[in-house]
XYZ file of C-alpha atoms in Angstrom:
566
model
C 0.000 0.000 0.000
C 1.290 3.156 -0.885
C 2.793 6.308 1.439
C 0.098 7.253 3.378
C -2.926 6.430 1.122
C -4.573 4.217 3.988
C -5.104 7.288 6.004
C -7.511 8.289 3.140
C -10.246 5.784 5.056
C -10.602 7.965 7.704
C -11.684 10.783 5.352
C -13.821 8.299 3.368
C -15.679 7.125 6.577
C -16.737 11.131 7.519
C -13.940 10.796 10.499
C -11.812 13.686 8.843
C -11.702 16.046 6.122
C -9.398 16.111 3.502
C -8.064 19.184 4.913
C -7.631 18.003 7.851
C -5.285 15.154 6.835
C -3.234 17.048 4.649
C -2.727 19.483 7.924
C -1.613 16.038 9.683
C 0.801 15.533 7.138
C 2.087 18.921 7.220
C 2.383 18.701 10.746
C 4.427 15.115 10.515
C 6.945 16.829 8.240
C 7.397 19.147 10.204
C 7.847 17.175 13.534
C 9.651 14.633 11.751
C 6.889 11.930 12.848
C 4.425 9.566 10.720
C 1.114 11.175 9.587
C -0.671 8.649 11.446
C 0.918 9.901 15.344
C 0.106 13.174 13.463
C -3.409 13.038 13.479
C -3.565 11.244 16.903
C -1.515 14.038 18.633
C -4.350 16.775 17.050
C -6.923 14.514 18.329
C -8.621 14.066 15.232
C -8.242 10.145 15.347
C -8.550 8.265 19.256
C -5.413 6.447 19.134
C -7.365 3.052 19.599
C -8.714 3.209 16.853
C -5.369 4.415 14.259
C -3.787 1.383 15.263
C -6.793 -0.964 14.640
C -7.493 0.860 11.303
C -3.535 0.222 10.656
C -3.269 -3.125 11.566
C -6.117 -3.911 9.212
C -4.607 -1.548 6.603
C -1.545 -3.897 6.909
C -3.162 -7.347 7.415
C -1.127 -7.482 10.659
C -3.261 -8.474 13.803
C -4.495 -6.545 16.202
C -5.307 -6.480 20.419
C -7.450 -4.298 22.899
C -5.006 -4.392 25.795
C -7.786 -2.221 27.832
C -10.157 -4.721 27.961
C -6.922 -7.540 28.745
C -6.349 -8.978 32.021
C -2.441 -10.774 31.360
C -1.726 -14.045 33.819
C 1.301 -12.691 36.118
C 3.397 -15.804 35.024
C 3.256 -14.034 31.509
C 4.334 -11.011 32.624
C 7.363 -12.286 34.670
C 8.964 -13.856 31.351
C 10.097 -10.058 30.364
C 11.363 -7.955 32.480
C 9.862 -4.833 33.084
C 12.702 -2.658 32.031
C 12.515 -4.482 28.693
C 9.050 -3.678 28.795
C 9.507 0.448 29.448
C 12.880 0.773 27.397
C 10.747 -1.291 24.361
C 7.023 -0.400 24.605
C 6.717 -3.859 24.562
C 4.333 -6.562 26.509
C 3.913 -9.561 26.405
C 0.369 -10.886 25.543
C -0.156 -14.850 24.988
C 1.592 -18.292 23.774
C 1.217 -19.564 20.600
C 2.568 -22.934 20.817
C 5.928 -22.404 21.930
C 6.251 -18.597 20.454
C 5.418 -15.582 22.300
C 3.139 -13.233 21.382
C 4.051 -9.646 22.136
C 2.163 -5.858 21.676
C 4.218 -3.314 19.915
C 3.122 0.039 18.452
C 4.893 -1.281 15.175
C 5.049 -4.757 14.419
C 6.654 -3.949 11.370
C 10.093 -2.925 13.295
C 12.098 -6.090 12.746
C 15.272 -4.514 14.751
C 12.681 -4.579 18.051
C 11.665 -8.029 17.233
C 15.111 -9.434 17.101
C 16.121 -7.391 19.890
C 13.539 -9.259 21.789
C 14.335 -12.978 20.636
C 18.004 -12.305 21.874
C 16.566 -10.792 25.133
C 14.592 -13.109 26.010
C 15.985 -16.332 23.841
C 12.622 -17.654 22.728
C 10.643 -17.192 18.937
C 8.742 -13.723 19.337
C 5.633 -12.734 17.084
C 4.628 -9.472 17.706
C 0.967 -8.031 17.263
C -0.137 -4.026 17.032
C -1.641 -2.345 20.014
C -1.575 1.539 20.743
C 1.392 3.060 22.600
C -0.739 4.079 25.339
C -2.700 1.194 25.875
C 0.422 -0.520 26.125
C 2.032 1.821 28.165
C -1.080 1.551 30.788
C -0.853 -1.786 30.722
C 2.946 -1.727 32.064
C 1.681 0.117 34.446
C -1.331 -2.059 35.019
C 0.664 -5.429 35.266
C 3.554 -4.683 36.342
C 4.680 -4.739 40.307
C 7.038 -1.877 39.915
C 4.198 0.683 38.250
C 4.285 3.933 39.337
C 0.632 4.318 40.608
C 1.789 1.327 43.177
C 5.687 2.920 43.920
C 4.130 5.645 45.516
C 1.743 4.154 47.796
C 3.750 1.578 49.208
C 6.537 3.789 49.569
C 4.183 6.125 51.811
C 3.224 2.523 53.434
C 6.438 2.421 54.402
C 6.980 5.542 55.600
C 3.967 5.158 57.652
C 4.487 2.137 59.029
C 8.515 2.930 60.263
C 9.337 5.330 62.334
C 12.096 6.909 60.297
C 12.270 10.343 60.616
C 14.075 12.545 57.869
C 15.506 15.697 59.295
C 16.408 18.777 56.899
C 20.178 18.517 58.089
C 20.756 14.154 56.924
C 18.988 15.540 53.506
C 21.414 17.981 53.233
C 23.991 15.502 54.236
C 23.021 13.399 51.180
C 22.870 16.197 48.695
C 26.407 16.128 48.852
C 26.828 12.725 47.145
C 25.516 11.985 44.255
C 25.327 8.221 44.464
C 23.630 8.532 48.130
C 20.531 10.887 46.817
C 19.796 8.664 43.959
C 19.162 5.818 47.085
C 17.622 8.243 49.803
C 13.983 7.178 50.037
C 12.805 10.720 49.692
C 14.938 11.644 46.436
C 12.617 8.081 44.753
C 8.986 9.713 46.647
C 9.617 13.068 44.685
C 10.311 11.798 41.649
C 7.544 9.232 42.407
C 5.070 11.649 42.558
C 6.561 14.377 39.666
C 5.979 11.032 37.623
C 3.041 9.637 38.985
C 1.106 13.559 38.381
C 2.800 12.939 34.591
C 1.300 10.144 33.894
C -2.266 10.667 35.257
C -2.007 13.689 33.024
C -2.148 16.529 35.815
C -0.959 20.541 34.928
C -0.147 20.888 38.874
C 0.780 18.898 42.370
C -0.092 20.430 45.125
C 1.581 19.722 48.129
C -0.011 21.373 51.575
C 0.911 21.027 55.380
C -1.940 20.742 58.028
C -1.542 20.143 61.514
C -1.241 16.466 61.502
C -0.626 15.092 57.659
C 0.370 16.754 54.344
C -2.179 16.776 51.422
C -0.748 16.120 48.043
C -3.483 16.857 45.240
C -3.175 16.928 41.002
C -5.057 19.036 39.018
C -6.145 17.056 36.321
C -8.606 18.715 33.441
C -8.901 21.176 35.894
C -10.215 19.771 38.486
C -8.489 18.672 42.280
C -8.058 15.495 42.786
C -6.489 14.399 46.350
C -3.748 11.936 45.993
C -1.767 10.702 49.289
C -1.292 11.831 53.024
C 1.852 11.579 53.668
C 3.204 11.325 57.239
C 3.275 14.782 58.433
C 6.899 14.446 59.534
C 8.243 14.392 56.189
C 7.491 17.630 55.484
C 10.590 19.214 56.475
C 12.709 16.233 53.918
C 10.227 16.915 50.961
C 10.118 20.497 51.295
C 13.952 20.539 51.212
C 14.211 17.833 48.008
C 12.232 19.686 45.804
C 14.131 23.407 46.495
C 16.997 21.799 46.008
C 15.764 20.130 42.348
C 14.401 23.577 42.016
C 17.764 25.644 43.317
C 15.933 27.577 45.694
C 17.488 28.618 49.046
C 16.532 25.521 51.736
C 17.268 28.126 55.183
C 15.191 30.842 53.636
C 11.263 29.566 55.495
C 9.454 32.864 56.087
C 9.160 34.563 52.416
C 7.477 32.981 49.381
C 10.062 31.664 47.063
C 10.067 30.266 42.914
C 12.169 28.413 41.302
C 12.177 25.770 38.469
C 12.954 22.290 37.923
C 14.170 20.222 35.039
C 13.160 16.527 34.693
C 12.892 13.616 32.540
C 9.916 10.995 32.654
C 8.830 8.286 30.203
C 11.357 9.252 28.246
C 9.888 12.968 27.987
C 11.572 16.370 29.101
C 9.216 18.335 31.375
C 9.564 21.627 33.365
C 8.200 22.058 36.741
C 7.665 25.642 38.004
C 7.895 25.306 41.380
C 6.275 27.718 43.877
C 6.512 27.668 47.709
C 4.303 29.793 49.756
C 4.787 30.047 53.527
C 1.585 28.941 55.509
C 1.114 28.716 59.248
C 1.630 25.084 59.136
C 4.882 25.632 57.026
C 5.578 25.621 53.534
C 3.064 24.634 51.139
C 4.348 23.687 47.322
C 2.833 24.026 43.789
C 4.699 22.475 41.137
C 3.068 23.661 37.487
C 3.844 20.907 35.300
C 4.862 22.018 31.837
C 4.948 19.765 29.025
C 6.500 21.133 25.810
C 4.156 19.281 23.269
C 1.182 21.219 24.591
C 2.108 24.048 22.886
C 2.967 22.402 19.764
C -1.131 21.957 19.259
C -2.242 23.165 15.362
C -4.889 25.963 15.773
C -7.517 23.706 14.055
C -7.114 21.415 17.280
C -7.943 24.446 19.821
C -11.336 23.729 19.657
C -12.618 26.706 17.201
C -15.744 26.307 15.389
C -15.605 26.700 11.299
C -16.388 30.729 11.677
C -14.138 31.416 14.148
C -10.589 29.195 13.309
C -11.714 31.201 9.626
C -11.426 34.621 11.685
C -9.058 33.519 14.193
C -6.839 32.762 10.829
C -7.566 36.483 9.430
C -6.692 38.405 12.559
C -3.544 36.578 12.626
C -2.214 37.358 9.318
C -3.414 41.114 9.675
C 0.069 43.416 9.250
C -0.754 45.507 12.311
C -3.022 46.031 15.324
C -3.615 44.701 18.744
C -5.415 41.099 19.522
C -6.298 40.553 22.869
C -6.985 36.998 24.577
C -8.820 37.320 27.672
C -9.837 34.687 30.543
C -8.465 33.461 34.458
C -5.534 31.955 35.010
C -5.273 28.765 33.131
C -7.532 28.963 30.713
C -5.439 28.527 27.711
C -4.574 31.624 26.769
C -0.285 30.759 26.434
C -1.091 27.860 24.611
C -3.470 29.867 22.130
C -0.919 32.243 21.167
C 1.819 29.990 21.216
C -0.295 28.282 18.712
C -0.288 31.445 16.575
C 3.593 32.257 17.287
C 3.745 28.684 15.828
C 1.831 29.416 12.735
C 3.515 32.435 11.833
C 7.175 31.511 12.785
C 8.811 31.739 9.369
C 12.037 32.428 8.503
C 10.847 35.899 6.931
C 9.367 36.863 10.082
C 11.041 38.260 13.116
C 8.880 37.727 16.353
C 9.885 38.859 20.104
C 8.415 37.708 22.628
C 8.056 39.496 26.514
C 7.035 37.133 29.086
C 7.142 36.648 32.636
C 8.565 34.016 33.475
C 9.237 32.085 29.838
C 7.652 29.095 30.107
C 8.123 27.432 26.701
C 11.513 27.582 24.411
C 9.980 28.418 21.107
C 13.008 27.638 18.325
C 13.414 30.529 16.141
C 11.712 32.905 18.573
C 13.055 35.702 20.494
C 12.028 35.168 24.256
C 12.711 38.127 26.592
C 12.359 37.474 30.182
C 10.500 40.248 32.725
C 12.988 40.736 35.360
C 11.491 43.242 38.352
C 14.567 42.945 40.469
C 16.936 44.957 37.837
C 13.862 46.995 36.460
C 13.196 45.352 34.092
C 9.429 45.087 32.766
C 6.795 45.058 30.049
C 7.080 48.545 29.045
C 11.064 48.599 29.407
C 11.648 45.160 26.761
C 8.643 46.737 24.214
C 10.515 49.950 23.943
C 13.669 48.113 23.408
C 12.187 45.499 21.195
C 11.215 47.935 18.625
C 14.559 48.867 17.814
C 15.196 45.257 17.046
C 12.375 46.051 13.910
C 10.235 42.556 14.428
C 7.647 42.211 12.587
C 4.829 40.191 15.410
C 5.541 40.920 19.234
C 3.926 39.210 21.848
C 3.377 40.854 24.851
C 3.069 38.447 28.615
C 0.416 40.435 30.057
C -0.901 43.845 29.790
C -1.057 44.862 33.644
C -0.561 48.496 34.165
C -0.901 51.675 31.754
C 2.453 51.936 30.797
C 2.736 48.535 29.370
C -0.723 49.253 27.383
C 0.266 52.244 25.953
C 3.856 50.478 24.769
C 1.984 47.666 23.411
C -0.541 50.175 21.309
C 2.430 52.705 20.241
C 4.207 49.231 18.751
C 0.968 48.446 16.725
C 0.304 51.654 15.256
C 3.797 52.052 14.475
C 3.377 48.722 11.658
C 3.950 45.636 14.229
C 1.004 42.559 14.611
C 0.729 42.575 18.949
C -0.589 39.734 20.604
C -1.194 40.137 24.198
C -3.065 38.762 27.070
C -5.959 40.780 29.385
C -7.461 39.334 32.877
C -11.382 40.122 32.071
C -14.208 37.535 32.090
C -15.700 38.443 28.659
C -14.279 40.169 25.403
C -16.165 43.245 25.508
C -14.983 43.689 28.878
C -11.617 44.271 27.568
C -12.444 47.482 25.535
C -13.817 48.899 29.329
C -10.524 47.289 30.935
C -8.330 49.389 29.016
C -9.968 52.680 29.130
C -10.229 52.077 33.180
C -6.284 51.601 32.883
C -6.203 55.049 31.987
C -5.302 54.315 28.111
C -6.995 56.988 26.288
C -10.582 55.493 24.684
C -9.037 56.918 20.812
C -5.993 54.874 21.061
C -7.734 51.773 22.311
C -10.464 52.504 19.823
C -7.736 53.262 16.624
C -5.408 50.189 17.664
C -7.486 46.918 18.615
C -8.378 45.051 15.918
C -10.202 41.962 17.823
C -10.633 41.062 21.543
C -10.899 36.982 22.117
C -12.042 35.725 25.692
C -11.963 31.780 26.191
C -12.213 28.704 29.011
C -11.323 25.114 29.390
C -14.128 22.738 29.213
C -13.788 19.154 29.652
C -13.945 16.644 27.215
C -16.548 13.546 27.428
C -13.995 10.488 27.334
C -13.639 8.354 24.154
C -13.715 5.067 25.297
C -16.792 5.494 27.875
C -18.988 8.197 26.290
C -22.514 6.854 25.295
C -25.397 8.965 24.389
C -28.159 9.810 26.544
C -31.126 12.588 26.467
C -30.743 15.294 28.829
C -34.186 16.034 31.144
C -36.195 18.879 30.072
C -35.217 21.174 32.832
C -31.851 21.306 31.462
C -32.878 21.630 27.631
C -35.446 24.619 28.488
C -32.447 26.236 30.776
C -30.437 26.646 27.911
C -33.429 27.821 25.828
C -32.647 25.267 22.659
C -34.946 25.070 20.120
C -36.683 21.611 18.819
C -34.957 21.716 15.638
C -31.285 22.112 17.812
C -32.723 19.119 19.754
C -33.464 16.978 17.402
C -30.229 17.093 15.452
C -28.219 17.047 18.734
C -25.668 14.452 19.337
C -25.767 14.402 23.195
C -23.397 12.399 24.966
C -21.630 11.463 28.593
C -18.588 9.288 30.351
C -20.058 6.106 32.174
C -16.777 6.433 33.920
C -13.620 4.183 33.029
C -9.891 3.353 34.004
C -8.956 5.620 30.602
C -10.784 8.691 32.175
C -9.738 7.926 36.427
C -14.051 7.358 36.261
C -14.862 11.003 36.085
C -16.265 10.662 32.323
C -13.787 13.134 30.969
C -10.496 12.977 29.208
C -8.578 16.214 28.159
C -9.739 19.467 27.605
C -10.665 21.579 24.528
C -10.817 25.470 24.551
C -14.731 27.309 24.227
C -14.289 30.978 22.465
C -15.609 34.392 22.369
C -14.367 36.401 19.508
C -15.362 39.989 18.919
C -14.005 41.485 15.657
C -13.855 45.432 16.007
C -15.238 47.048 13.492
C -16.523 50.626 12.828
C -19.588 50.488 15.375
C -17.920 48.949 18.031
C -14.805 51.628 17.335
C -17.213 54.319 17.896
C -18.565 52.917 21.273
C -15.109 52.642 22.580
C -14.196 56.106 21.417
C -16.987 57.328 23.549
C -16.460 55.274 26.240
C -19.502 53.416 26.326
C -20.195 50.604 29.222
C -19.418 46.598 28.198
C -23.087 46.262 28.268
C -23.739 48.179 25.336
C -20.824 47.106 23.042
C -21.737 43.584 23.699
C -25.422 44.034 22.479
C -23.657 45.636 19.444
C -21.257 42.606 19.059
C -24.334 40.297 19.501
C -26.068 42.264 16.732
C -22.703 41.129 14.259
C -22.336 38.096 15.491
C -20.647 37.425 17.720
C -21.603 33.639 19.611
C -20.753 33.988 23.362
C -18.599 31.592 25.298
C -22.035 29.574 27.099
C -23.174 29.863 23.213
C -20.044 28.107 22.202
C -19.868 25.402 25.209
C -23.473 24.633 24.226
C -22.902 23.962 20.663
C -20.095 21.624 21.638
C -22.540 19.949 23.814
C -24.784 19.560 20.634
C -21.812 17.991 19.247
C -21.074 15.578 21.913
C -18.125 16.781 22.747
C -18.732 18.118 25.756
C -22.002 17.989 28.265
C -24.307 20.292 29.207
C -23.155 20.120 32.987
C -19.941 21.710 31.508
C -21.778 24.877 29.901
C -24.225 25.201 32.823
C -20.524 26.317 34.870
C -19.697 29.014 32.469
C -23.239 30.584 32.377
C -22.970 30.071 36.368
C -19.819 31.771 36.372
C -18.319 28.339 38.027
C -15.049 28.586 35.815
């Protein structure tokens, strides 16, 4: 079978478009990666169900490992370091050959590799990488999910007691921290949060036990207690892994952490806040390929990913992204940054702290301890003649009135704004003490957005929603009848909550001449969003709610925005 011409089945089927795959392979090329991880990494195929389309493709065979319980005296005939290093496990006997998952059973060199290991006949079959990389963790003894808890086992059950000055002690050799108990907790639990998919682990003191929570999809989830006499021990671990000063106690402190995991390079931002009980930790988990999302895979409907792409490539002006803390609004403009980092563009970016490396960008870091800030790297930046200039945060006037001097001046601004809704950010500015001409003259769209989750893949099943809820959002018959509604049963894929991942709902107001003139006066956000309504533009519960039509999402999701619970 040729190239990639399999792939076209997916576009056949309705799955796709044919836009959408030749994106994929645009995006493999790019990444260096097959067309097929492509489209799984944009989420426009589950991975499930690329590998079974493959293996059929192929004519190889083909197993569910989620649905696979594996005897134990299978899994003890390879190791589980073979296992990890490989993506390998092993599934069944045929006659006197083993049968064992791979993501490609077409790599002889891992097939060999594995005869030699393990000196039997191998025969390998196609599952998904991550299927088979939860069922390593699944099966095997040493998983991480496991680690963790009977390490804390352990620590509850003995009475050894870790004092700041023995971790110290150890920090000295290098050989001795790799075997200190708390040196394999933390990275434990930095792996652990990885692999359940959490953004954050938060670890608080209390009187008698420490809390350790993930975020995951945005929402808490409470992990472990450990013993609360290991706070002094982890406290001190992770500001060393983060270089941050172990005597200082009494003043908040940041640092940041490098790590590897599953064979991945992550960041932790580490943040350490002193609390009466002592000193509780957030580590912000940052993982690179996050960023590396296409715009088509932020979530925008057809209208707005077709304005979205037209603001963008607009010479000049200011776009704003608005929303709370966490709500995507980095990873949106990274997104951008990514689409328009050519080698004919210059783009600077001002940001505090970095948080991504982008490769061919310019990333200045906001540094308040030497002066400087916003303001001071946009006036500097413009003698560096970029073309696009992205902007951290607008927080003060100064910084505003940089960022609007760059745009009329020629350059494309992208910033970000704390405001609940779009037209809020029009009132936001003027409040600032920007002048309502220069915001009107300069903005050329405002964009507020959310996080909403995402009904999971493998346990979503439709269902029809009660009529309270379908009169609440005021849908018409004809919406309901051609709605796809759906919801999680709740599964090991989805940690039974019903939800996997996230996807971004939008606001976008484009400013045109009406909307100009209300800002120019002044008006109140009330009145320019009536007028945005009028052009329309679909509001972020408007948004949520179509993706519940779509089954994406569920109504429960929407009803939060519209009651303000995000």
């Amino acid at each position: 079978m040729a190239g990639n011409d399999w792939l076209n089945h997916f576009v056949e089927d309705g799955t796709i478009s044919a836009d959408q795959l030749h994106e994929a392979i645009g995006m493999a090329k790019s990444l260096g990666i097959h067309p097929e991880d492509a489209l799984v990494k944009m989420e426009y195929v589950d991975a499930g169900r690329m590998a079974a389309a493959k293996s059929e493709a192929f004519g190889i065979s083909y197993v569910d490992l989620d649905q696979l319980e594996i005897p134990h005296s299978m899994i003890e005939l390879v190791p589980e370091s073979v296992a990890r290093e490989n993506t390998c496990i092993p599934v069944e006997f045929k006659g006197e050959r083993l049968i064992v998952a791979v993501p490609d059973p077409m790599n002889l060199e891992v097939m060999d590799k594995l005869q030699f290991i393990l000196n039997r006949d191998v025969e390998l079959t196609m599952a998904s990488k991550e299927s088979i990389q939860s069922a390593i963790n699944r099966h095997y003894g040493q998983s991480e999910t496991e680690s963790v808890d009977s390490m804390l086992m352990e620590f509850t059950e003995t009475a050894i007691d870790f004092t700041e000055t023995e971790l110290v002690e150890a920090e000295k050799s290098a050989a001795e921290e790799e075997k200190s108990p708390i040196v394999r907790l933390v990275n434990l639990i930095i792996s652990e949060a990885v692999n359940m998919r959490a953004s954050d682990i938060h670890i608080e003191p209390f009187e008698d036990r420490i809390r350790i929570r993930y975020r995951i999809d945005g929402v808490l989830v409470e992990r472990d207690s450990p013993p609360r006499r290991l706070l002094g021990a982890l406290t001190s671990r992770i500001k060393v892994m983060g270089r941050i000063d172990i005597a200082e106690k009494r003043r908040p402190q940041d640092g940041r952490i490098k790590t590897r995991t599953g064979g991945k390079d992550y960041d932790l931002r580490v943040s350490v806040l002193p609390t009466n009980h002592g000193q509780a930790i957030v580590m912000r988990i940052l993982d690179r390929d996050n960023i590396k999302v296409g715009i088509r895979n932020l979530g925008f409907s057809e209208e707005n990913y077709r304005r979205f792409q037209n603001i963008i490539r607009r010479p000049n002006g200011i776009f704003l992204v608005t929303g709370p803390t966490g709500s995507g609004k980095t990873t949106t403009l990274y997104s951008a940054l990514g689409e328009l980092n050519r080698p004919d563009r210059k783009i600077i970016t001002a940001e505090d702290p970095v948080e991504y490396m982008l490769p061919g960008i310019n990333q200045c870091e906001v540094k308040h301890s030497i002066g400087l800030d916003f303001a001071r790297i946009i006036r500097a930046m413009l003698r560096q003649a970029p073309n696009v200039i992205l902007v951290g945060e607008i927080r003060d006037t100064e910084t505003a009135e940089m960022a609007i001097q760059a745009s009329l001046t020629g350059h494309l601004v992208f910033s970000t704004l704390h405001t609940n809704d779009a037209p809020g950010a029009i009132t936001r500015l003027i409040d600032m003490g920007v002048q309502p001409f220069l915001v009107a003259s300069s903005l050329m769209a405002v964009m507020a957005q959310r996080l909403v989750r995402v009904v999971c893949s493998k346990c979503g099943e439709s269902y029809a929603p009660d009529q309270t809820e379908l009169e609440f959002f005021e849908l018409t018959p004809d919406q309901i009848a051609n709605a796809n509604f759906r919801r999680g049963k709740g599964c090991k894929n989805c940690q039974h909550t019903g939800y996997r991942g996230r996807k971004a709902v939008f606001e976008l107001m484009m400013i045109n001449s009406t909307i100009r003139d209300l800002a120019f006066r002044s008006e109140p956000a009330q009145n320019i969003r009536r007028q945005a309504r009028l052009f329309g533009m679909k509001t972020l519960v408007e948004d949520a709610t179509d993706k519940a039509l779509e089954g994406i999402t569920t109504l429960q999701e929407a009803y939060k925005l519209r009651s303000g619970g995000h």
